[in-house]
XYZ file of N, CA and C in Angstrom:
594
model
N 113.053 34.963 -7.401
C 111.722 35.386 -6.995
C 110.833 34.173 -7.176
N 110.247 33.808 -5.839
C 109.713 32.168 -6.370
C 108.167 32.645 -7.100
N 107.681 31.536 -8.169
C 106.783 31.756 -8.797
C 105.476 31.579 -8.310
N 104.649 32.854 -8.078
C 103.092 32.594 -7.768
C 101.856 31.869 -8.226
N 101.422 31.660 -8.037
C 100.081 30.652 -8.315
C 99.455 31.606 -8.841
N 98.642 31.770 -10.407
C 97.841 32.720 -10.735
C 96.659 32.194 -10.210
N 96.395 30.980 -9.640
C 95.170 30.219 -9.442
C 94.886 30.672 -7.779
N 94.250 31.848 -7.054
C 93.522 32.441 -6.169
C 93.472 31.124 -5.634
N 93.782 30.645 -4.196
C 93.676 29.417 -3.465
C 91.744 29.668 -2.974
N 91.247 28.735 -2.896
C 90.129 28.397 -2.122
C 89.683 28.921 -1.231
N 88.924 29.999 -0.860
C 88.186 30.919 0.162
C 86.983 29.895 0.950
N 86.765 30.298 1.868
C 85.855 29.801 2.243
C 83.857 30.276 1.899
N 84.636 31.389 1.114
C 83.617 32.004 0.689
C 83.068 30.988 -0.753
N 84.159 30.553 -1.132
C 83.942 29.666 -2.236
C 83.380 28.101 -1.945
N 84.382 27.794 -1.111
C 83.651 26.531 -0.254
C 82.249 26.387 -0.387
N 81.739 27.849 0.540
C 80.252 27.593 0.816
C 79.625 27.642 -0.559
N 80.728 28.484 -1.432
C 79.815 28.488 -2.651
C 79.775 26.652 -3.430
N 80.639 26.365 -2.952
C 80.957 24.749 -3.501
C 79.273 23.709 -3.379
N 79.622 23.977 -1.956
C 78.360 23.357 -0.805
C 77.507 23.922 -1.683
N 77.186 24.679 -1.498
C 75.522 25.083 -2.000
C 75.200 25.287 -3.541
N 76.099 24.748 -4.109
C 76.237 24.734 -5.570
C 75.480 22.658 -6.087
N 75.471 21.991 -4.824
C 75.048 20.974 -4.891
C 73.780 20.512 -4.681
N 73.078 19.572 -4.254
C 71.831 19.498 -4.149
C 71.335 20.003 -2.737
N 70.751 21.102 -2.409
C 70.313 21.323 -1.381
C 69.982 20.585 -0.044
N 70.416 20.573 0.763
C 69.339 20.174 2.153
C 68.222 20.579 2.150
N 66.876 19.790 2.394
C 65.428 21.067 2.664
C 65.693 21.336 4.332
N 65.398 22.192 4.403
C 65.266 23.044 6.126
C 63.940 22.217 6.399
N 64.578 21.368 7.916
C 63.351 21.340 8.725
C 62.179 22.152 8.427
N 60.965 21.555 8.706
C 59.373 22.411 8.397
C 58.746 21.930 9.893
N 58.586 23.260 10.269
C 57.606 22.651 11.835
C 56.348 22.809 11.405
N 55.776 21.648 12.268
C 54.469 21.153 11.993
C 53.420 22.202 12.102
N 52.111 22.140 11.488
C 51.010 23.213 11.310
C 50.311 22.742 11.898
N 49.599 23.415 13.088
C 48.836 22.942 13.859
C 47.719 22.379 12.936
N 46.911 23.673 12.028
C 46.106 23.853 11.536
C 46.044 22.270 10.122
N 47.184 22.078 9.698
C 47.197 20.625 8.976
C 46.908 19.665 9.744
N 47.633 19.597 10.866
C 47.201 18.673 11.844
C 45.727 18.674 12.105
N 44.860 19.195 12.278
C 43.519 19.870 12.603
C 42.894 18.494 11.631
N 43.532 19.188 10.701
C 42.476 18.416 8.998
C 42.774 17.502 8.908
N 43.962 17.182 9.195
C 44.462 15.587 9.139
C 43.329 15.017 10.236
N 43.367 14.936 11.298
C 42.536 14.127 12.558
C 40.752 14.407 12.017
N 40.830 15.611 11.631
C 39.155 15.320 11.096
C 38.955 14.572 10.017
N 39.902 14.370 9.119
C 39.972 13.660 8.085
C 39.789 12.182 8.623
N 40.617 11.860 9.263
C 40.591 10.634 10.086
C 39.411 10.148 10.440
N 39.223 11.164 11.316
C 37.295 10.955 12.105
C 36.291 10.779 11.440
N 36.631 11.241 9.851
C 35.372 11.478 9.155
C 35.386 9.995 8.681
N 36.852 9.660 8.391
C 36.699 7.908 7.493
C 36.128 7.264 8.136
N 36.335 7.055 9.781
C 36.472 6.219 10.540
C 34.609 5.931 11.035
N 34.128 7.142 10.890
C 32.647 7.702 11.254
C 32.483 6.837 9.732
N 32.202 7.461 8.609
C 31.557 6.392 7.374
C 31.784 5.060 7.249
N 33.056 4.530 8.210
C 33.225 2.823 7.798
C 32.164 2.258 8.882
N 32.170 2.875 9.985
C 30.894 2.605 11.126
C 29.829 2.507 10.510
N 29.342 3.844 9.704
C 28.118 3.964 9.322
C 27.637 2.727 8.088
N 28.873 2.552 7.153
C 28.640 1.180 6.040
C 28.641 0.164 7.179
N 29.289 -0.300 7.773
C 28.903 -1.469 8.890
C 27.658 -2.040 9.061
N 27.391 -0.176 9.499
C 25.421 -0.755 10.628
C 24.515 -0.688 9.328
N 24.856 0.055 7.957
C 23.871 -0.575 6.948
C 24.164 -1.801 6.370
N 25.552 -2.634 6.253
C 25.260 -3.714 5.850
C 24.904 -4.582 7.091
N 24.599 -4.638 8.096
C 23.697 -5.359 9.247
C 22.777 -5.470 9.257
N 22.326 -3.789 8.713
C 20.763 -3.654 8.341
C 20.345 -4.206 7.376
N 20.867 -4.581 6.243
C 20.777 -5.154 5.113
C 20.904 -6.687 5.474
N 21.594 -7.019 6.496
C 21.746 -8.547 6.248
C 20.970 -8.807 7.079
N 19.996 -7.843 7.941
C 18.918 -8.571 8.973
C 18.021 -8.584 7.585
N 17.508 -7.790 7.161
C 16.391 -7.750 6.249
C 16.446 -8.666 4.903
N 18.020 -9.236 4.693
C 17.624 -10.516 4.145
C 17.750 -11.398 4.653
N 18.105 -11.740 5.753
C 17.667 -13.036 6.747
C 16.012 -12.943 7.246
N 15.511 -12.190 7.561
C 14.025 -11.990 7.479
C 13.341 -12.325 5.972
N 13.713 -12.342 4.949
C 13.599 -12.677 3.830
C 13.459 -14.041 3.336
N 14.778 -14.031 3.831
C 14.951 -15.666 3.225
C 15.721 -16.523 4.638
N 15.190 -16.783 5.496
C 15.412 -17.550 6.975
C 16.344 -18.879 6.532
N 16.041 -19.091 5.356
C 17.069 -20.551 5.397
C 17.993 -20.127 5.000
N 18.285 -18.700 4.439
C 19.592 -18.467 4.092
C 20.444 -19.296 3.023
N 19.787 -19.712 1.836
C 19.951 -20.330 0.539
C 19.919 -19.622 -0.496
N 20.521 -19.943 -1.759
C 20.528 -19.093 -2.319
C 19.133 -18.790 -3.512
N 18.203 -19.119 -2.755
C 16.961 -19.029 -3.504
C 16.176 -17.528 -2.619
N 16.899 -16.646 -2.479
C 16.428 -15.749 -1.872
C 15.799 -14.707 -2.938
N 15.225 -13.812 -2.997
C 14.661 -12.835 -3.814
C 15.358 -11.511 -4.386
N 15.530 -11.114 -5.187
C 16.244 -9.902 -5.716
C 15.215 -8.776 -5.148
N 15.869 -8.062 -5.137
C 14.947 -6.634 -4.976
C 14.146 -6.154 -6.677
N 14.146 -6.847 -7.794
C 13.407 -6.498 -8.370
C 12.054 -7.149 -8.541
N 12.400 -8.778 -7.755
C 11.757 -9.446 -7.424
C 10.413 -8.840 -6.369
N 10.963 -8.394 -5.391
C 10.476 -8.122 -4.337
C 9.742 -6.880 -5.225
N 9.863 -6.032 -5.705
C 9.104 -4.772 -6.168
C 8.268 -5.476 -7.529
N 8.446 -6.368 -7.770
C 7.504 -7.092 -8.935
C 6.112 -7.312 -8.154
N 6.716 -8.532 -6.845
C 5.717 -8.754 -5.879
C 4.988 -7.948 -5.290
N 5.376 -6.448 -4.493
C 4.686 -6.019 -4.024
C 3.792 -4.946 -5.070
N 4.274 -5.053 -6.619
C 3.211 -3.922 -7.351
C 1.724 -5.075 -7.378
N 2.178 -6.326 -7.388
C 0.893 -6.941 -7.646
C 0.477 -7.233 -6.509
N 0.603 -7.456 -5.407
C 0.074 -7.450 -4.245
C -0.990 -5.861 -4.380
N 0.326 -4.841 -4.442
C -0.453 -3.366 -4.410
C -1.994 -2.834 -5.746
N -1.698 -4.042 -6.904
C -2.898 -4.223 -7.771
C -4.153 -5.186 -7.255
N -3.787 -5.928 -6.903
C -4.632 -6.740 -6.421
C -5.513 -6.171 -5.033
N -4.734 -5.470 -4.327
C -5.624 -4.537 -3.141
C -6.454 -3.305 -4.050
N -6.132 -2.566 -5.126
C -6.770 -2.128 -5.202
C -8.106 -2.504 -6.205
N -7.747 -3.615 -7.213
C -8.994 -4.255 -7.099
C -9.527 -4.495 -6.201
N -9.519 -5.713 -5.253
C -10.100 -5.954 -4.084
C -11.207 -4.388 -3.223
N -10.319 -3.372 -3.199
C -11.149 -2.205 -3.097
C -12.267 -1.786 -3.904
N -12.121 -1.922 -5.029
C -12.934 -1.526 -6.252
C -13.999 -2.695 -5.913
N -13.849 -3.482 -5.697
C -14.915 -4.295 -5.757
C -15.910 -4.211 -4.079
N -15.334 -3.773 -3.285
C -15.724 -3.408 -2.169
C -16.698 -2.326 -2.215
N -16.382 -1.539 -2.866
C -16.869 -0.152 -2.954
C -18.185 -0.008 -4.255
N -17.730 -1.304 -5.220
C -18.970 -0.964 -5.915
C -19.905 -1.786 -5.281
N -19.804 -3.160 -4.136
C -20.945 -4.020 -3.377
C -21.653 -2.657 -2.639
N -20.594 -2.022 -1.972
C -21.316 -0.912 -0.818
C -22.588 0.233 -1.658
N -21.918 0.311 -3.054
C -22.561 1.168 -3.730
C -24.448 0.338 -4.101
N -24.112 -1.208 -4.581
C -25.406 -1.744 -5.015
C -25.901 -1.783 -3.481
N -25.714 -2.565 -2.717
C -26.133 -2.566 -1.336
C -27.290 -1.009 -1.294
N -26.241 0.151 -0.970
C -26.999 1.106 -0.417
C -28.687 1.746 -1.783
N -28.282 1.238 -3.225
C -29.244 1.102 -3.537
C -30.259 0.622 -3.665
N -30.472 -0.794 -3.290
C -31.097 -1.624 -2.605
C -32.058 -1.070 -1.578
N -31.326 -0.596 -0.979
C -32.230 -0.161 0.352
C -32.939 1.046 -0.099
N -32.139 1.954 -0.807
C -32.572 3.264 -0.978
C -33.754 3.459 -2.185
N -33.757 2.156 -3.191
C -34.644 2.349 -4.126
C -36.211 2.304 -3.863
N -36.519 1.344 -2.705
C -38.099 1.478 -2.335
C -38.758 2.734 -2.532
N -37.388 3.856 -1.319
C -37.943 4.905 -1.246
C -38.516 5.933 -1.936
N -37.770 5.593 -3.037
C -37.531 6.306 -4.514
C -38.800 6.034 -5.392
N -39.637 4.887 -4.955
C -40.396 4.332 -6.054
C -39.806 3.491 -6.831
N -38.659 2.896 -7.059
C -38.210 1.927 -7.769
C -38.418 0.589 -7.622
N -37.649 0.051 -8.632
C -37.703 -1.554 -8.185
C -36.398 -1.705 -8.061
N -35.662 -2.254 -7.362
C -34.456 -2.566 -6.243
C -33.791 -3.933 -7.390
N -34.563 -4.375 -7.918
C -34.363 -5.972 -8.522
C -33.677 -4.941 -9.896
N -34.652 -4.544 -10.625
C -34.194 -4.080 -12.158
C -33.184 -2.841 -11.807
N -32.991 -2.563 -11.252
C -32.340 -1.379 -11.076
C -30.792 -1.795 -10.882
N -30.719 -2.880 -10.000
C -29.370 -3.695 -10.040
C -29.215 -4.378 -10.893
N -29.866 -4.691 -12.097
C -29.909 -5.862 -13.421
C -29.552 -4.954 -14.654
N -29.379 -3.336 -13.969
C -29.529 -2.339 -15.285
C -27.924 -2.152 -15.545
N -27.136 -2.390 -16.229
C -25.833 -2.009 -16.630
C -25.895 -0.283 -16.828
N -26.868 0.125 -17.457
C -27.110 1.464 -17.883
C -26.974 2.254 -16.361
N -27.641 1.630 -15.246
C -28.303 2.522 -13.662
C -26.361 1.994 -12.972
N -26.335 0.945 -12.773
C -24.563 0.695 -12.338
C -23.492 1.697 -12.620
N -23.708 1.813 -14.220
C -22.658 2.932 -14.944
C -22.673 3.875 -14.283
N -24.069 4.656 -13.577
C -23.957 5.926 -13.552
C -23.849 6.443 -12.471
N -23.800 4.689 -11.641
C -23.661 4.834 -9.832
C -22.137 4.541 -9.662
N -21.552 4.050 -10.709
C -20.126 3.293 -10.339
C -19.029 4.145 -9.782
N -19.154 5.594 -10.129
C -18.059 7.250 -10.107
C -18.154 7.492 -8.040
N -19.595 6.670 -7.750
C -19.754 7.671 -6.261
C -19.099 6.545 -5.152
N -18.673 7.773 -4.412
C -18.279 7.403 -3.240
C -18.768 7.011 -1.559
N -18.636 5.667 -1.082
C -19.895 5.386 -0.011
C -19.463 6.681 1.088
N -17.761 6.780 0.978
C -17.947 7.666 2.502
C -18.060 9.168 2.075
N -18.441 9.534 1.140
C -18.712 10.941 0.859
C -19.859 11.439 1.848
N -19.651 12.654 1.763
C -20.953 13.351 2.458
C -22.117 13.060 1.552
N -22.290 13.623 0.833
C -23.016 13.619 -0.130
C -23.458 12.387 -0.863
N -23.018 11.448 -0.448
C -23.250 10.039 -1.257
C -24.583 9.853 -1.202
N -25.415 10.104 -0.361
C -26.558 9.719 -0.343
C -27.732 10.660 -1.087
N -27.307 11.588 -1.552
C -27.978 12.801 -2.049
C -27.575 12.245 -3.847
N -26.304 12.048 -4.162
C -26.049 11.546 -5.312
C -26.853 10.317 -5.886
N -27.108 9.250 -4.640
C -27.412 8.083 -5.267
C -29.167 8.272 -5.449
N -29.251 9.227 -4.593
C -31.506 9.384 -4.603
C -31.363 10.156 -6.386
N -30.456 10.869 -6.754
C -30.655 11.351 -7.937
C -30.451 10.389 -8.849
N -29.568 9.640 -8.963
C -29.143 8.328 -10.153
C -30.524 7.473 -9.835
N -31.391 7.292 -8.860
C -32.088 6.204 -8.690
C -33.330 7.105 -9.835
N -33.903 8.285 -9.202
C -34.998 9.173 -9.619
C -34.720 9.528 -11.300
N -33.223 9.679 -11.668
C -33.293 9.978 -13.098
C -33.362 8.599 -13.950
N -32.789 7.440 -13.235
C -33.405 6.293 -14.049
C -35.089 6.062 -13.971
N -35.799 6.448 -12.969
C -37.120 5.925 -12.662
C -37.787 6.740 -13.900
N -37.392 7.987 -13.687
C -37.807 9.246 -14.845
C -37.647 8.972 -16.425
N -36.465 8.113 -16.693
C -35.734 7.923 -17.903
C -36.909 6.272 -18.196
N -37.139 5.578 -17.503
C -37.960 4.343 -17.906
C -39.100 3.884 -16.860
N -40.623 4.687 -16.641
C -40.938 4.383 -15.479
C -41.430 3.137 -15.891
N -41.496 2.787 -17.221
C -42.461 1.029 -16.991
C -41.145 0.062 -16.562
N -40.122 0.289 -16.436
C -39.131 -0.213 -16.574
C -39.040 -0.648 -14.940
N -38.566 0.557 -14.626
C -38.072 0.878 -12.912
C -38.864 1.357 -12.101
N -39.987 1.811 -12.149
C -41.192 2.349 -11.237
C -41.863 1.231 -10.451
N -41.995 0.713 -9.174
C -42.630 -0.276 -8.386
C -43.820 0.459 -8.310
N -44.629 -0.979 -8.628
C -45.933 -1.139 -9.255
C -46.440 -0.815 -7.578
N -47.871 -0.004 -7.427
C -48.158 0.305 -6.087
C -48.658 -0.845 -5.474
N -48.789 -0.661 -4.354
C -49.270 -1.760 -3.583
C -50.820 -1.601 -3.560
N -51.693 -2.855 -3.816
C -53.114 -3.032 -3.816
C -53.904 -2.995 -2.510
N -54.602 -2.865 -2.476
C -55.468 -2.406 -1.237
C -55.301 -3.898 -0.347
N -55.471 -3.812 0.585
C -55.580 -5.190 1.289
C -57.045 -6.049 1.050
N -56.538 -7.250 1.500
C -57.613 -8.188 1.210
C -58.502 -8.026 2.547
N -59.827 -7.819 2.188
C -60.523 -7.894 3.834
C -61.892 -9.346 3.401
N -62.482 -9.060 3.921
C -63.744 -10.350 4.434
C -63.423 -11.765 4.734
N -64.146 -12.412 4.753
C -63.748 -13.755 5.474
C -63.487 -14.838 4.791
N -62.674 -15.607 5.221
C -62.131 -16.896 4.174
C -63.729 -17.747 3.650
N -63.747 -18.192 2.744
C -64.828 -18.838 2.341
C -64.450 -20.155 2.229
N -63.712 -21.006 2.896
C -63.291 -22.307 3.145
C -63.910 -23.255 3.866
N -65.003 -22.707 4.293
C -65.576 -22.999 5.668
C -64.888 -22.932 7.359
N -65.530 -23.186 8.170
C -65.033 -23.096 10.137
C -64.037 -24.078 9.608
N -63.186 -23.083 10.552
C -61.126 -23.492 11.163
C -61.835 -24.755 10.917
N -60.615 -25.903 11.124
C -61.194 -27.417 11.706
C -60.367 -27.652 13.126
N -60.986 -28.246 14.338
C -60.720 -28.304 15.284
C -59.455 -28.986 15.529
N -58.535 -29.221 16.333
C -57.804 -29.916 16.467
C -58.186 -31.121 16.798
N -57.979 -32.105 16.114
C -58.234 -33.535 16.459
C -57.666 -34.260 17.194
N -57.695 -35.093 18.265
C -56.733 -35.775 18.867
C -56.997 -37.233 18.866
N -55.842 -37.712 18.700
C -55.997 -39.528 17.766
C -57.184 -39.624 19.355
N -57.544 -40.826 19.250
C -57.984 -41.344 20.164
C -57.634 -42.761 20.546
N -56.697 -43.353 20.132
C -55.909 -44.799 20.873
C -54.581 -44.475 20.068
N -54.354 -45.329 20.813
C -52.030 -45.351 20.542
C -51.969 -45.419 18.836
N -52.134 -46.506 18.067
C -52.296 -46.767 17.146
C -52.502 -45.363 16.038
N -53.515 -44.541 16.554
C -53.934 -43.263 15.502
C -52.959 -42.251 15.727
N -52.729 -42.029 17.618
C -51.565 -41.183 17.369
C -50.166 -41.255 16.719
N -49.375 -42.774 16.628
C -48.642 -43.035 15.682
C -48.626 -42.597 14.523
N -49.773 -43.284 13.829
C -50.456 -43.084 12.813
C -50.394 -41.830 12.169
N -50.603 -40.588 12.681
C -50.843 -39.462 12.973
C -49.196 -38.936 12.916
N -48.431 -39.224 13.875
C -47.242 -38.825 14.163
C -46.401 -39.155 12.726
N -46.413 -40.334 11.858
C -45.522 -40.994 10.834
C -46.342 -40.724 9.711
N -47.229 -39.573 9.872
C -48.069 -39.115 8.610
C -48.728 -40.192 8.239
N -48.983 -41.277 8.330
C -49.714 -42.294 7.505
C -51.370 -42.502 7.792
């Protein structure tokens, strides 16, 4: 009786079990439209921001060639540049301030006659300046403000600021004696004479 193999020969059922007992194959993956989608906008979006850094560093390199034209390296920092323009931006508004307080003495000037003042002491007064210095020429009201600052100084010191009235006019006749006629040289010599003051 020939002797059997207790060892079950190799199935193919086992085989496959062999195969797949090893490192897998991955299964083909078909493509997602929808990845695809994000992928290409993804794309578009880089491609759109490297454009957009481009045209600002152009913009940037016109505005420091407008800067600095020789293109050396003595060009200005931007903290530079904001140093410069706060004092430029101080200096205008002094320059204003001082505009605005001329417009202010100016319009008192004119306006103090009316008032009864004197125009001279009234601009010499540090005290009458102080209290005109707050108003504004283009206000409505500026002119209503400044008749009051003029009237409460006149009120506050009239020997001070009150213009002295005007005196009656002078009338009757010069007591110098008659005009004197016009004289006219009478030979060459006098009109010279005459002409070179001598």
């Amino acid at each position: 009786m020939p002797e059997t193999s207790l060892d079950p020969a190799p199935t193919d059922e086992q085989g496959a079990q062999q195969d797949n007992s090893g490192t897998p194959a991955a299964p083909p993956v078909a493509p997602d439209p929808a990845a695809e989608q994000q992928l290409v906008a993804a794309e578009q979006r880089a491609t759109e921001q490297t454009e957009r850094a481009e045209q600002l560093q152009q913009a940037l390199d016109a505005v420091q060639q407008a800067l600095n034209p020789d293109g050396g390296e003595g060009g200005q920092d931007p903290a530079q540049l904001a140093a410069a323009v706060a004092e430029r931006d101080t200096q205008l508004a002094d320059l204003a301030g001082r505009l605005r307080t001329a417009q202010v003495e100016l319009a008192a000037h004119r306006a103090a006659a009316e008032h009864g003042a004197r125009a001279d002491r009234l601009l010499n007064s540090r005290a009458f300046l102080d209290s005109v210095s707050g108003l504004d020429p283009d206000a409505p009201k500026f002119g209503e403000q400044l008749a009051a600052a003029i009237t409460a100084a006149v009120e506050a010191d009239p020997d001070l600021y009150r213009a002295a009235p005007a005196g009656p006019a002078r009338g009757g006749a010069e007591f110098n004696g008659p005009p004197a006629a016009e004289r006219r040289p009478k030979t060459l010599h006098d009109a010279i004479a005459v002409r070179l003051g001598g």
